[in-house]
Coordinates of N, CA and C in Angstrom, one line a residue:
X1 N -54.2 -68.9 -94.4 CA -52.8 -69.3 -94.5 C -52.1 -68.0 -94.9
X2 N -51.0 -67.9 -94.3 CA -50.1 -66.7 -94.6 C -49.4 -66.9 -95.9
X3 N -48.8 -65.9 -96.4 CA -48.1 -65.9 -97.7 C -46.9 -66.9 -97.5
X4 N -46.7 -67.8 -98.4 CA -45.7 -68.8 -98.4 C -44.4 -68.2 -98.8
X5 N -44.3 -67.5 -99.9 CA -43.1 -66.9 -100.4 C -42.8 -65.6 -99.7
X6 N -41.6 -65.4 -99.4 CA -41.2 -64.1 -98.7 C -41.1 -63.0 -99.8
X7 N -41.0 -61.8 -99.3 CA -40.9 -60.7 -100.2 C -39.4 -60.5 -100.7
X8 N -38.5 -61.3 -100.3 CA -37.1 -61.2 -100.7 C -36.9 -61.6 -102.2
X9 N -37.8 -62.3 -102.7 CA -37.7 -62.7 -104.1 C -38.0 -61.5 -105.0
X10 N -37.4 -61.3 -106.2 CA -37.7 -60.2 -107.0 C -38.8 -60.6 -108.0
X11 N -40.0 -60.7 -107.4 CA -41.2 -61.0 -108.1 C -42.2 -59.9 -107.9
X12 N -43.0 -59.7 -108.9 CA -44.1 -58.7 -108.7 C -45.1 -59.2 -107.7
X13 N -45.9 -58.3 -107.2 CA -46.9 -58.7 -106.3 C -47.9 -59.7 -106.9
X14 N -48.2 -59.5 -108.2 CA -49.1 -60.4 -108.9 C -48.4 -61.8 -109.0
X15 N -47.2 -61.8 -109.4 CA -46.4 -63.1 -109.5 C -46.4 -63.8 -108.2
X16 N -46.1 -63.1 -107.1 CA -46.0 -63.7 -105.8 C -47.4 -64.3 -105.4
X17 N -48.4 -63.5 -105.7 CA -49.8 -64.0 -105.3 C -50.1 -65.3 -106.1
X18 N -49.8 -65.3 -107.4 CA -50.1 -66.5 -108.2 C -49.3 -67.7 -107.7
X19 N -48.1 -67.5 -107.4 CA -47.2 -68.6 -106.9 C -47.7 -69.0 -105.5
X20 N -48.1 -68.1 -104.7 CA -48.7 -68.5 -103.4 C -49.9 -69.3 -103.5
X21 N -50.8 -68.9 -104.5 CA -52.0 -69.7 -104.7 C -51.7 -71.1 -105.2
X22 N -50.7 -71.2 -106.1 CA -50.3 -72.5 -106.6 C -49.7 -73.4 -105.4
X23 N -48.9 -72.8 -104.6 CA -48.3 -73.5 -103.4 C -49.4 -74.0 -102.5
X24 N -50.4 -73.1 -102.2 CA -51.5 -73.5 -101.3 C -52.3 -74.7 -102.0
X25 N -52.5 -74.6 -103.3 CA -53.2 -75.7 -104.0 C -52.4 -77.0 -103.8
X26 N -51.1 -77.0 -104.1 CA -50.3 -78.2 -104.0 C -50.3 -78.7 -102.5
X27 N -50.3 -77.9 -101.6 CA -50.3 -78.3 -100.2 C -51.6 -79.0 -99.9
X28 N -52.7 -78.4 -100.4 CA -54.1 -79.0 -100.2 C -54.2 -80.3 -100.9
X29 N -53.6 -80.4 -102.1 CA -53.8 -81.7 -102.9 C -52.8 -82.7 -102.3
X30 N -51.9 -82.4 -101.5 CA -50.9 -83.4 -101.0 C -51.6 -84.3 -99.9
X31 N -52.8 -83.9 -99.5 CA -53.5 -84.7 -98.5 C -54.7 -85.4 -99.1
X32 N -55.0 -86.6 -98.6 CA -56.2 -87.3 -99.1 C -57.4 -86.5 -98.6
X33 N -58.5 -86.6 -99.3 CA -59.8 -85.9 -99.0 C -60.2 -86.3 -97.6
X34 N -60.1 -87.6 -97.2 CA -60.5 -88.0 -95.9 C -59.6 -87.3 -94.8
X35 N -58.3 -87.2 -95.1 CA -57.4 -86.5 -94.1 C -57.9 -85.1 -93.9
X36 N -58.2 -84.4 -95.0 CA -58.6 -83.0 -94.9 C -59.9 -82.9 -94.1
X37 N -60.8 -83.8 -94.4 CA -62.1 -83.7 -93.7 C -61.9 -84.0 -92.2
X38 N -61.0 -84.9 -91.9 CA -60.7 -85.2 -90.5 C -60.1 -84.0 -89.8
X39 N -59.1 -83.4 -90.5 CA -58.5 -82.2 -89.9 C -59.5 -81.1 -89.6
X40 N -60.4 -80.9 -90.6 CA -61.4 -79.9 -90.5 C -62.4 -80.2 -89.3
X41 N -62.8 -81.4 -89.2 CA -63.7 -81.8 -88.1 C -63.0 -81.7 -86.8
X42 N -61.7 -82.1 -86.7 CA -61.0 -82.0 -85.4 C -60.8 -80.5 -85.1
X43 N -60.5 -79.7 -86.1 CA -60.3 -78.3 -85.8 C -61.6 -77.6 -85.3
X44 N -62.7 -78.0 -85.9 CA -64.0 -77.4 -85.4 C -64.3 -77.8 -84.0
X45 N -63.9 -79.1 -83.6 CA -64.2 -79.5 -82.3 C -63.3 -78.7 -81.3
X46 N -62.0 -78.5 -81.7 CA -61.1 -77.8 -80.8 C -61.6 -76.3 -80.7
X47 N -61.9 -75.7 -81.8 CA -62.4 -74.3 -81.9 C -63.6 -74.2 -80.9
X48 N -64.6 -75.1 -81.0 CA -65.8 -75.0 -80.2 C -65.4 -75.2 -78.7
X49 N -64.5 -76.1 -78.4 CA -64.0 -76.3 -77.0 C -63.4 -75.0 -76.5
X50 N -62.5 -74.4 -77.3 CA -61.9 -73.1 -76.9 C -62.9 -72.0 -76.7
X51 N -63.9 -71.9 -77.5 CA -64.9 -70.9 -77.3 C -65.7 -71.2 -76.0
X52 N -66.0 -72.4 -75.7 CA -66.7 -72.8 -74.5 C -65.8 -72.5 -73.2
X53 N -64.5 -72.6 -73.4 CA -63.6 -72.3 -72.3 C -63.1 -70.9 -72.3
X54 N -63.5 -70.1 -73.2 CA -63.1 -68.7 -73.4 C -61.6 -68.5 -73.4
X55 N -60.9 -69.4 -74.2 CA -59.5 -69.4 -74.5 C -59.2 -69.2 -75.9
X56 N -58.1 -68.6 -76.2 CA -57.7 -68.3 -77.6 C -57.3 -69.6 -78.3
X57 N -57.8 -69.7 -79.5 CA -57.6 -70.9 -80.3 C -56.5 -70.8 -81.3
X58 N -56.2 -69.6 -81.8 CA -55.1 -69.4 -82.8 C -54.5 -68.0 -82.7
X59 N -53.3 -68.0 -82.3 CA -52.5 -69.1 -81.9 C -52.8 -69.4 -80.4
X60 N -52.7 -70.6 -80.1 CA -52.9 -71.0 -78.7 C -51.6 -71.4 -78.0
X61 N -51.7 -71.6 -76.7 CA -50.5 -72.0 -75.9 C -50.5 -73.5 -75.8
X62 N -49.3 -74.0 -75.5 CA -49.2 -75.4 -75.2 C -50.1 -75.8 -74.0
X63 N -50.3 -74.9 -73.1 CA -51.2 -75.2 -71.9 C -52.6 -75.5 -72.4
X64 N -53.1 -74.6 -73.4 CA -54.4 -74.8 -73.9 C -54.6 -76.2 -74.5
X65 N -53.6 -76.6 -75.3 CA -53.6 -77.9 -75.9 C -53.6 -79.0 -74.8
X66 N -52.8 -78.8 -73.8 CA -52.7 -79.8 -72.7 C -54.1 -80.0 -72.0
X67 N -54.7 -78.8 -71.7 CA -56.0 -78.9 -71.1 C -57.1 -79.6 -72.0
X68 N -57.0 -79.3 -73.3 CA -57.9 -79.9 -74.3 C -57.7 -81.4 -74.3
X69 N -56.4 -81.8 -74.4 CA -56.2 -83.2 -74.4 C -56.6 -84.0 -73.2
X70 N -56.4 -83.3 -72.0 CA -56.9 -83.9 -70.8 C -58.4 -84.0 -70.8
X71 N -59.1 -83.0 -71.3 CA -60.5 -83.0 -71.4 C -60.9 -84.2 -72.3
X72 N -60.3 -84.4 -73.4 CA -60.6 -85.5 -74.3 C -60.4 -86.9 -73.6
X73 N -59.3 -87.0 -72.9 CA -58.9 -88.2 -72.2 C -60.0 -88.5 -71.2
X74 N -60.4 -87.5 -70.4 CA -61.4 -87.7 -69.4 C -62.8 -88.1 -70.0
X75 N -63.0 -87.7 -71.3 CA -64.2 -88.1 -72.0 C -64.2 -89.5 -72.6
X76 N -63.0 -90.1 -72.5 CA -62.9 -91.5 -73.0 C -62.4 -91.6 -74.4
X77 N -61.9 -90.5 -75.0 CA -61.4 -90.6 -76.4 C -60.1 -91.5 -76.4
X78 N -60.0 -92.2 -77.5 CA -58.8 -93.1 -77.7 C -57.6 -92.3 -78.0
X79 N -56.4 -93.0 -77.7 CA -55.1 -92.3 -77.9 C -55.0 -91.9 -79.4
X80 N -55.5 -92.8 -80.3 CA -55.4 -92.5 -81.7 C -56.1 -91.2 -82.1
X81 N -57.3 -91.0 -81.4 CA -58.0 -89.7 -81.6 C -57.2 -88.5 -81.1
X82 N -56.6 -88.7 -79.9 CA -55.8 -87.6 -79.4 C -54.7 -87.3 -80.3
X83 N -54.0 -88.3 -80.8 CA -52.9 -88.0 -81.7 C -53.4 -87.3 -83.0
X84 N -54.5 -87.7 -83.5 CA -55.0 -87.0 -84.7 C -55.4 -85.5 -84.4
X85 N -56.0 -85.3 -83.2 CA -56.3 -83.9 -82.8 C -55.0 -83.1 -82.7
X86 N -54.0 -83.7 -82.1 CA -52.7 -83.0 -82.1 C -52.2 -82.6 -83.5
X87 N -52.3 -83.5 -84.4 CA -51.9 -83.2 -85.8 C -52.7 -82.1 -86.4
X88 N -54.0 -82.1 -86.1 CA -54.9 -81.1 -86.7 C -54.6 -79.7 -86.1
X89 N -54.4 -79.7 -84.8 CA -54.0 -78.4 -84.2 C -52.7 -77.9 -84.7
X90 N -51.8 -78.8 -84.9 CA -50.5 -78.4 -85.4 C -50.6 -77.9 -86.9
X91 N -51.3 -78.6 -87.7 CA -51.5 -78.2 -89.1 C -52.2 -76.9 -89.2
X92 N -53.2 -76.6 -88.4 CA -53.9 -75.3 -88.4 C -53.0 -74.2 -88.1
X93 N -52.2 -74.4 -87.1 CA -51.2 -73.3 -86.7 C -50.2 -73.1 -87.8
X94 N -49.6 -74.2 -88.3 CA -48.6 -74.0 -89.3 C -49.1 -73.4 -90.6
X95 N -50.3 -73.8 -91.0 CA -50.8 -73.2 -92.3 C -51.3 -71.8 -92.1
X96 N -51.5 -71.4 -90.8 CA -51.8 -70.0 -90.6 C -50.6 -69.1 -90.2
X97 N -49.4 -69.7 -90.3 CA -48.2 -69.0 -90.1 C -47.7 -68.9 -88.7
X98 N -48.3 -69.7 -87.8 CA -47.9 -69.7 -86.4 C -47.1 -70.9 -86.1
X99 N -46.2 -70.8 -85.1 CA -45.5 -72.0 -84.6 C -46.5 -73.0 -84.0
X100 N -46.3 -74.2 -84.1 CA -47.3 -75.2 -83.5 C -47.0 -75.3 -82.0
X101 N -48.1 -75.1 -81.2 CA -47.9 -75.3 -79.7 C -47.7 -76.8 -79.4
X102 N -48.0 -77.7 -80.3 CA -47.9 -79.1 -80.1 C -46.4 -79.6 -80.1
X103 N -45.5 -78.7 -80.5 CA -44.1 -79.1 -80.5 C -43.4 -78.7 -79.2
X104 N -44.1 -78.2 -78.2 CA -43.6 -77.8 -76.9 C -43.1 -79.1 -76.2
X105 N -41.8 -79.1 -75.7 CA -41.3 -80.4 -75.1 C -42.1 -80.9 -74.0
X106 N -42.7 -80.0 -73.1 CA -43.5 -80.4 -72.0 C -44.8 -81.1 -72.5
X107 N -45.4 -80.5 -73.5 CA -46.6 -81.1 -74.0 C -46.3 -82.5 -74.7
X108 N -45.2 -82.6 -75.4 CA -44.9 -83.8 -76.1 C -44.7 -85.0 -75.1
X109 N -44.2 -84.6 -73.9 CA -44.1 -85.6 -72.9 C -45.4 -86.2 -72.4

């Protein structure tokens, strides 16, 4: 995860680091353990698929997500699973400081 607080605040490096660690902790604690495990499992699946396809996983393009979702649909995954995978990909991007490819209007359609 990238640094949450910007450098524009007049805090020392140590203060910023401590606050960033607190913020990360609160973000982590804001999700149920099962949700975190689900996101981790989904992200591992996406990461392995990206490696097998030789495509970039982070940040990835909306096209990569579309291909991945098409693959899952062809494999018979349920819509609820696809939706969770979209959430997991989005969360991984956002917590790493990248815009989510899942917010692309074409992909959302």
